GROMACS .gro file of C-alpha atoms in nm:
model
  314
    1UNK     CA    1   0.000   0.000   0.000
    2UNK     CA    2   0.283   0.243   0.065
    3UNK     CA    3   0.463   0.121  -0.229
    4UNK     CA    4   0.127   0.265  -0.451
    5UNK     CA    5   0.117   0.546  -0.278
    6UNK     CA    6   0.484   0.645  -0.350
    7UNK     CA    7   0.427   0.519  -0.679
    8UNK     CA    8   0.134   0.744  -0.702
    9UNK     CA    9   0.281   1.055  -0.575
   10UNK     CA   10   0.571   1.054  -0.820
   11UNK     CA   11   0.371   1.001  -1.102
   12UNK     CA   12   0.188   1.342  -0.983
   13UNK     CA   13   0.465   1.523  -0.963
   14UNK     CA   14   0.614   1.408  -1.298
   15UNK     CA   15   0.229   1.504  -1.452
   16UNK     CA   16   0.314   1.860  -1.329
   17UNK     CA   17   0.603   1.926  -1.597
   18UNK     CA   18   0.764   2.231  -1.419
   19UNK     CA   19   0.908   2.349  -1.758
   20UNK     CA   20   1.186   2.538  -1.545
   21UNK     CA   21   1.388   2.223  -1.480
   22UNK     CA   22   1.435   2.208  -1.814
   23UNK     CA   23   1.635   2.556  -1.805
   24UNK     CA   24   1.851   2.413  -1.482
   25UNK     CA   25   1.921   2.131  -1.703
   26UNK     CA   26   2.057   2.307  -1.971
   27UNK     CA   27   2.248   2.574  -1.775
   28UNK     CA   28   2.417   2.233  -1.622
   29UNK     CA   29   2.498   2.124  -1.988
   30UNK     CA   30   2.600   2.448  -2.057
   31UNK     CA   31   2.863   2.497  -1.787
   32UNK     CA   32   2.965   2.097  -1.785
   33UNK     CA   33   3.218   2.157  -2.085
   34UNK     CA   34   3.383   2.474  -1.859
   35UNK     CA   35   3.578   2.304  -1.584
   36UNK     CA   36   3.802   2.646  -1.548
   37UNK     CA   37   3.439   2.789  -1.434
   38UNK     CA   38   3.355   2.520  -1.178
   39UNK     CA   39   3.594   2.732  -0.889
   40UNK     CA   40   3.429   2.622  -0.592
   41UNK     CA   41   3.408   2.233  -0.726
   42UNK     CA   42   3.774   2.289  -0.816
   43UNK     CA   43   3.835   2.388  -0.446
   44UNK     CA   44   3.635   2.106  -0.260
   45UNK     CA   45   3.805   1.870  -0.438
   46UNK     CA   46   4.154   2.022  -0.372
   47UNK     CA   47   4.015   2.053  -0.014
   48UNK     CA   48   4.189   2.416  -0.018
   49UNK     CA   49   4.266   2.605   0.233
   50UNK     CA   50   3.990   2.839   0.222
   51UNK     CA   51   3.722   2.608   0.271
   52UNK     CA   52   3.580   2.657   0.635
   53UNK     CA   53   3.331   2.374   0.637
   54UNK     CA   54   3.296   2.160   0.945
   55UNK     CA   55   3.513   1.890   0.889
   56UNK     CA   56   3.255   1.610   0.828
   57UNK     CA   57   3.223   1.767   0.454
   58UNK     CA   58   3.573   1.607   0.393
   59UNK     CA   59   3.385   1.331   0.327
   60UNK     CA   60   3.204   1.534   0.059
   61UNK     CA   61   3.481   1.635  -0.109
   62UNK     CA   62   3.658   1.310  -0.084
   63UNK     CA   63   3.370   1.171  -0.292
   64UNK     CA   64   3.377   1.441  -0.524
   65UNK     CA   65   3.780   1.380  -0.592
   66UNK     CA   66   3.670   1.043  -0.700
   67UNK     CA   67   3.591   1.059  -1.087
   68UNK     CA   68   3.692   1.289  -1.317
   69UNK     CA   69   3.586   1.648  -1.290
   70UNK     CA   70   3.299   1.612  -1.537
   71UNK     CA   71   3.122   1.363  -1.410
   72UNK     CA   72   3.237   1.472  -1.036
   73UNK     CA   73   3.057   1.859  -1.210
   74UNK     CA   74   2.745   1.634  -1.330
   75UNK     CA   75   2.690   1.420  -1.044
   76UNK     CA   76   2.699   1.749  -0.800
   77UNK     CA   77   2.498   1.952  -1.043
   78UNK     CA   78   2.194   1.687  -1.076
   79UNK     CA   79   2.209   1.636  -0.689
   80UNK     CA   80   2.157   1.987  -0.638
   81UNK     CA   81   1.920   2.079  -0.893
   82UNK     CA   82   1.693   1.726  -0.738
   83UNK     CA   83   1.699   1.879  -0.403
   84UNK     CA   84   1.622   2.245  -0.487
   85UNK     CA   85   1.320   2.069  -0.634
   86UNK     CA   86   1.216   1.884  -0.331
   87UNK     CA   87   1.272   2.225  -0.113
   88UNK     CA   88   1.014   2.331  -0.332
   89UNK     CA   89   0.783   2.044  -0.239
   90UNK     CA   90   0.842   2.077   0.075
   91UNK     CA   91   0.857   2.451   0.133
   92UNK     CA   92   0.581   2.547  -0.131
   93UNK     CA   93   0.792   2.743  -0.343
   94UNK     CA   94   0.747   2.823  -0.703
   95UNK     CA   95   1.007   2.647  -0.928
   96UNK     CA   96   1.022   2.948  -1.196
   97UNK     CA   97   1.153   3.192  -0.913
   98UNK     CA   98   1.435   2.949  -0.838
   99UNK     CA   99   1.549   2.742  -1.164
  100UNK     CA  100   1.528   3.108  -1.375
  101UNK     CA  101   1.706   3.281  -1.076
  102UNK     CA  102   2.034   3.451  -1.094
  103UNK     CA  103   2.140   3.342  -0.729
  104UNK     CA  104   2.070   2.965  -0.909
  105UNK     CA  105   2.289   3.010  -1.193
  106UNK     CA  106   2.543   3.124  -0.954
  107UNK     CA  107   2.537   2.799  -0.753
  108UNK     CA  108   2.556   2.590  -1.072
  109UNK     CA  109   2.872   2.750  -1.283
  110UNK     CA  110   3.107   2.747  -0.970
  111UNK     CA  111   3.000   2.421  -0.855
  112UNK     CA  112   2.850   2.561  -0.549
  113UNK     CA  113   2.678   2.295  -0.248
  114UNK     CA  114   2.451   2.557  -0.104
  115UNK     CA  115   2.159   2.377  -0.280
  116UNK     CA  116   2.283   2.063  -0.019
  117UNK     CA  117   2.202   2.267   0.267
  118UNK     CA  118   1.846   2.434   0.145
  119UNK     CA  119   1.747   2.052   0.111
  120UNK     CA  120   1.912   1.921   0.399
  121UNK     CA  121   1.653   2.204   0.572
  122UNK     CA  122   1.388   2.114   0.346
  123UNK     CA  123   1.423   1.723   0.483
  124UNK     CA  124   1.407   1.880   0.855
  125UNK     CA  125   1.112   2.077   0.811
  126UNK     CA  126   0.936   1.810   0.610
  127UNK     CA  127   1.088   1.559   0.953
  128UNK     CA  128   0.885   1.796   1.194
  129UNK     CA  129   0.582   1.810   0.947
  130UNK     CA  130   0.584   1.386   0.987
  131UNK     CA  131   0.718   1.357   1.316
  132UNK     CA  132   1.027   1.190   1.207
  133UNK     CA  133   1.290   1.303   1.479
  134UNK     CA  134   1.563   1.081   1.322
  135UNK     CA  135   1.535   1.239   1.010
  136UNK     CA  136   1.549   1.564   1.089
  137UNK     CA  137   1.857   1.500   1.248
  138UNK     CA  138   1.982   1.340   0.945
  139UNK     CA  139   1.887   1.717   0.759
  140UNK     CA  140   2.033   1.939   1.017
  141UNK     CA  141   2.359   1.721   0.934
  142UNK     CA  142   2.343   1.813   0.526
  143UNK     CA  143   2.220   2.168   0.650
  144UNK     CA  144   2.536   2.182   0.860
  145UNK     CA  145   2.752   2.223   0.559
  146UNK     CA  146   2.671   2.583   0.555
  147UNK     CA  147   2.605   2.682   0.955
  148UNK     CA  148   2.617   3.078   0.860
  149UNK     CA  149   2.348   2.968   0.613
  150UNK     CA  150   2.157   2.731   0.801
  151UNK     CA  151   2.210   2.751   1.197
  152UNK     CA  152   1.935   2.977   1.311
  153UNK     CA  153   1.645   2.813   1.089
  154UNK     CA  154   1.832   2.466   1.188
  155UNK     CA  155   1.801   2.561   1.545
  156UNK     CA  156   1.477   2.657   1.472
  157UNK     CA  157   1.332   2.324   1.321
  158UNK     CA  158   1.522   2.097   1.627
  159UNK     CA  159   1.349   2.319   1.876
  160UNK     CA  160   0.999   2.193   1.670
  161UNK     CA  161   1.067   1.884   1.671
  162UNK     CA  162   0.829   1.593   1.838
  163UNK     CA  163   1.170   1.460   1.980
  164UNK     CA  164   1.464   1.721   2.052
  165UNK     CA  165   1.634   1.390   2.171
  166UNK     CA  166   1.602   1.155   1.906
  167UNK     CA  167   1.678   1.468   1.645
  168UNK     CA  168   2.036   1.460   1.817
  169UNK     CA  169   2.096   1.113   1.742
  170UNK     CA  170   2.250   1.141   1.382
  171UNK     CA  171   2.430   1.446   1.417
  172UNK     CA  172   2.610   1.310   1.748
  173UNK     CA  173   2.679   0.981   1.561
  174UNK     CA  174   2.859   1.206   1.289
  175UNK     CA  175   3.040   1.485   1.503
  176UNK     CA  176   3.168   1.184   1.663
  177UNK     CA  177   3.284   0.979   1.353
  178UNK     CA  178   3.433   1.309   1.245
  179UNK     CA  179   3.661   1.339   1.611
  180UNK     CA  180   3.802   0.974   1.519
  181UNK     CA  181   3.873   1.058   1.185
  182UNK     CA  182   4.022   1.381   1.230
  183UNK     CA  183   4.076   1.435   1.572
  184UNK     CA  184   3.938   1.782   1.818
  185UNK     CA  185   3.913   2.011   1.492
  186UNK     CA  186   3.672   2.199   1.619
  187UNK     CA  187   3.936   2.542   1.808
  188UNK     CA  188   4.141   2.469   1.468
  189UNK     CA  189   3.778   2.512   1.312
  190UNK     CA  190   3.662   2.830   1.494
  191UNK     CA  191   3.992   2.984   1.455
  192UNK     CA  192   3.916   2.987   1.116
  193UNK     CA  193   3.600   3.108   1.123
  194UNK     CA  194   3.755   3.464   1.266
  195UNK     CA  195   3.926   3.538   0.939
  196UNK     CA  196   3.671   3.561   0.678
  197UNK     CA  197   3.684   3.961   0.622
  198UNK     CA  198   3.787   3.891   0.298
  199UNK     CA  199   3.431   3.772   0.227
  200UNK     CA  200   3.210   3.995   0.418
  201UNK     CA  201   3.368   4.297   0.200
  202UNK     CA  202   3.273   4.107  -0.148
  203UNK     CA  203   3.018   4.278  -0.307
  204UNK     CA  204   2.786   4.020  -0.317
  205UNK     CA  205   2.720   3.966   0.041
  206UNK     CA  206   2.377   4.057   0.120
  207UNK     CA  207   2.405   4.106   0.503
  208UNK     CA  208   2.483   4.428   0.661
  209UNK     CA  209   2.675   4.322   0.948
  210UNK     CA  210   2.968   4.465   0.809
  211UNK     CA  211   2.773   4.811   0.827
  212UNK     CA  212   2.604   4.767   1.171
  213UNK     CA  213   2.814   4.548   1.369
  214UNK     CA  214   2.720   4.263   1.591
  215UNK     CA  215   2.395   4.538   1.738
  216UNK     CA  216   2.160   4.435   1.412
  217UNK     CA  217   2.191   4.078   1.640
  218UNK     CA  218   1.943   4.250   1.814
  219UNK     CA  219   1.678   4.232   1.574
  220UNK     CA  220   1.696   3.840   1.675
  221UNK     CA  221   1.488   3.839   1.968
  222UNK     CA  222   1.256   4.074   1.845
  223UNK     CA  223   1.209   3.827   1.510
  224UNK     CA  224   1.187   3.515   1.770
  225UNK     CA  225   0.916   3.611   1.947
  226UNK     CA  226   0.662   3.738   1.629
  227UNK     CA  227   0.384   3.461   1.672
  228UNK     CA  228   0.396   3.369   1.322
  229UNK     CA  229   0.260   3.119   1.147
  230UNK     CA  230   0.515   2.840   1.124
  231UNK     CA  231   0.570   2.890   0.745
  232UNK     CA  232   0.599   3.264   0.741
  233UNK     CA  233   0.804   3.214   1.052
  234UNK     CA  234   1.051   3.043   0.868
  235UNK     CA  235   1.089   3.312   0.577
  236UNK     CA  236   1.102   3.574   0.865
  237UNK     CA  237   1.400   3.353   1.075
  238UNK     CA  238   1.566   3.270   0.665
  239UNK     CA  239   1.551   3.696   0.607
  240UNK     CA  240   1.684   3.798   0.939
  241UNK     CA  241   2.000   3.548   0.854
  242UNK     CA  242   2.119   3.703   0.589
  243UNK     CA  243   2.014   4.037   0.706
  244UNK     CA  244   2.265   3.987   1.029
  245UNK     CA  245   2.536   3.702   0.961
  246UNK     CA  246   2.867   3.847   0.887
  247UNK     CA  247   2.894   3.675   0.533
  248UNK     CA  248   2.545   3.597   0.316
  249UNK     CA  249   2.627   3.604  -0.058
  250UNK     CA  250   2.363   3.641  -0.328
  251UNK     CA  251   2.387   3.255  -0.466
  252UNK     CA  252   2.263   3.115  -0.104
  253UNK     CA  253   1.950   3.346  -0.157
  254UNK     CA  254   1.795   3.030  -0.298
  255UNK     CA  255   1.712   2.956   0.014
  256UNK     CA  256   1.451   3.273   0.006
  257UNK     CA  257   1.352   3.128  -0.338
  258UNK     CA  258   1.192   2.788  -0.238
  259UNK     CA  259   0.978   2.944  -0.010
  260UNK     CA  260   0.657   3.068  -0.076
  261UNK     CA  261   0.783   3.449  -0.105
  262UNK     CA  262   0.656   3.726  -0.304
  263UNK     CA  263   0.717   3.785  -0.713
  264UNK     CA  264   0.921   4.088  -0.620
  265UNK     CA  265   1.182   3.976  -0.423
  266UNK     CA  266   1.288   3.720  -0.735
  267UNK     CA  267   1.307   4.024  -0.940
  268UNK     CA  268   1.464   4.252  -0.699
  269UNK     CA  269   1.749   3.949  -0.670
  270UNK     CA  270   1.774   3.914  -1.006
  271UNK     CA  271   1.889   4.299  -1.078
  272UNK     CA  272   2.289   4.219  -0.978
  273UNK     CA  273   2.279   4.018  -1.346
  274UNK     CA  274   2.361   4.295  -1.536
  275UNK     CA  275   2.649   4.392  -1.308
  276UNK     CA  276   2.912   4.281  -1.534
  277UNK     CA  277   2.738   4.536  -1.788
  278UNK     CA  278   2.644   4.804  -1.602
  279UNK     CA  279   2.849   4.839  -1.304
  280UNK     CA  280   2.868   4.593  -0.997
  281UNK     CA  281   2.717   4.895  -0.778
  282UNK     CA  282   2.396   4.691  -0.895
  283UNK     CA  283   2.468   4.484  -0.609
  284UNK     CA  284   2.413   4.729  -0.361
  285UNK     CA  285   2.005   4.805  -0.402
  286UNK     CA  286   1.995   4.371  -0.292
  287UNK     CA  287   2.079   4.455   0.065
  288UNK     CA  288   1.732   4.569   0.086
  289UNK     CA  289   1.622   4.250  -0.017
  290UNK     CA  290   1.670   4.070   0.345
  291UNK     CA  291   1.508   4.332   0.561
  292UNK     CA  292   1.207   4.409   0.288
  293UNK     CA  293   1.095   3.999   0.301
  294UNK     CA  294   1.135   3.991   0.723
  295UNK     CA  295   0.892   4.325   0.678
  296UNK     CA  296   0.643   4.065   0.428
  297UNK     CA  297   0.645   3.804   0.659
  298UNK     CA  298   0.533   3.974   0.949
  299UNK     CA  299   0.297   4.175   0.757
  300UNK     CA  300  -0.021   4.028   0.857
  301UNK     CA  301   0.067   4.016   1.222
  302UNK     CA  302   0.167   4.398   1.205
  303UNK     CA  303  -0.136   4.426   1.010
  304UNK     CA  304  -0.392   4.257   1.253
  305UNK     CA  305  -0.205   4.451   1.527
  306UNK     CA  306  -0.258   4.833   1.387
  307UNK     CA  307  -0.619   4.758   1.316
  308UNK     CA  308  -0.670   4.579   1.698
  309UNK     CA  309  -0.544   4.900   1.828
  310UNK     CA  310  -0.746   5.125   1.573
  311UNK     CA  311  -1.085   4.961   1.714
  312UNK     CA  312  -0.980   4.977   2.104
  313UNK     CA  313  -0.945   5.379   2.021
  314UNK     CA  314  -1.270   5.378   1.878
   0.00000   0.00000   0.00000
């Protein structure tokens, strides 16, 4: 019965035909041939020394040093594009906004992973949704890849889950598979993390820490305690990220992008494009991109509160 059921579901989602898939695929074929493009592929599986992933995505790029860099280019790229499609499943996103996306296009020419982590939260939100507390834990592991992408919505989803507990089990079983293989790498880690100035200065970096400081963390508790609706809570807790981590670039904005967000803020994304034409000070009118969608998603909370007040005057 299961079996049919599966069988079922897939053959609804095939039925669907998102015709934007179709463009992913052919970007992919596209860049395949351009192995001087694929930088960030390149540098997983060199393991440079400018990666600053935790150190259980050695085993990642161990994998991808296997075959040749085509197929090692292929494999990655069809991985990614399959779970930026089940994010959208999951998160009720709509595929256009993502697969025609700049911040898309980005991920797939360098040979990026961040479309790993948006699934790995897409598995730990759909986890909650079915109270499955062992595989959201397997998720917040694949979301871990990224943490200044995926910490405070990760965070967010263990604290939902039917079984805080149980959620721990698989990351515990890797962080400690990851000690035996490579020993206490996690000050050697951290120490890392405090040199990445050379990133939050790139012009593609979305947040505005480096304008503000650490004090736009105080937005957090503020965003925290907005009783949203879990789903808008999510976009609000995904905007406030990039709005206040040091380093957010414009490619891991496809996390916005499976969500159920507003026509406007795919355009708005899509403007740094023509950078490389007309100036890269393009770049700069995205910043307001983070704060704008936290303002959406509390909208009809902000909404319900003016008019509450409006009537208690009356």
């Amino acid at each position: 019965m299961q079996l049919r059921r599966a069988f079922h579901r897939v053959a609804e989602i095939l039925r669907q035909k998102p015709w934007s898939l179709s463009i992913a695929l052919g970007l992919m074929l596209f860049f395949l041939p351009h192995p001087d493009w694929h930088g960030d592929l390149h540098n997983f599986r060199e393991e440079a020394d400018t990666l600053w992933h935790p150190y259980w995505a050695k085993w990642l790029f161990t994998l991808l040093r296997l075959p040749p860099e085509p197929v090692a280019y292929l494999l990655l790229s069809l991985t990614c594009i399959a779970m930026l499609y089940f994010a959208l499943r999951v998160f009720g996103g709509r595929h256009w906004m993502v697969f025609t996306s700049f911040a898309f296009a980005w991920t797939l020419i360098y040979g990026q992973i961040d479309a790993l982590v948006v699934g790995g939260l897409a598995l730990a939100w759909w986890a909650v949704q079915e109270k499955r507390p062992v595989w959201l834990g397997a998720g917040l592991v694949l979301a871990s890849l990224k943490p200044h992408l995926a910490l405070p919505l990760g965070l967010l989803l263990w604290w939902w889950s039917p079984s805080r507990l149980k959620s721990l089990i698989v990351p515990a079983v890797v962080l400690a598979l990851s000690l035996l293989t490579y020993g206490f790498w996690i000050p050697e880690w951290i120490e890392r993390l405090q040199d990445i100035s050379y990133l939050t200065e790139l012009t593609r970096n979305l947040s505005i820490h480096t304008e503000t400081g650490y004090w736009i963390w105080l937005v957090w508790p503020l965003v925290l305690a907005l009783p949203l609706e879990r789903p808008r809570k999510l976009v609000a807790v995904a905007a406030t990220t990039a709005l206040t981590m040091p380093y957010f670039p414009l490619p891991s904005a496809v996390l916005f992008l499976v969500m159920p967000v507003p026509a406007w803020l795919y355009w708005l994304l899509q403007v740094p494009a023509l950078g490389g034409w007309l100036g890269y000070w393009l770049y700069l009118p995205m910043k307001i991109a983070p704060p704008l969608l936290l303002l959406w998603a509390a909208y009809p909370l902000l909404r319900a509160r003016f008019f509450a007040s409006q009537k208690l005057e009356r």
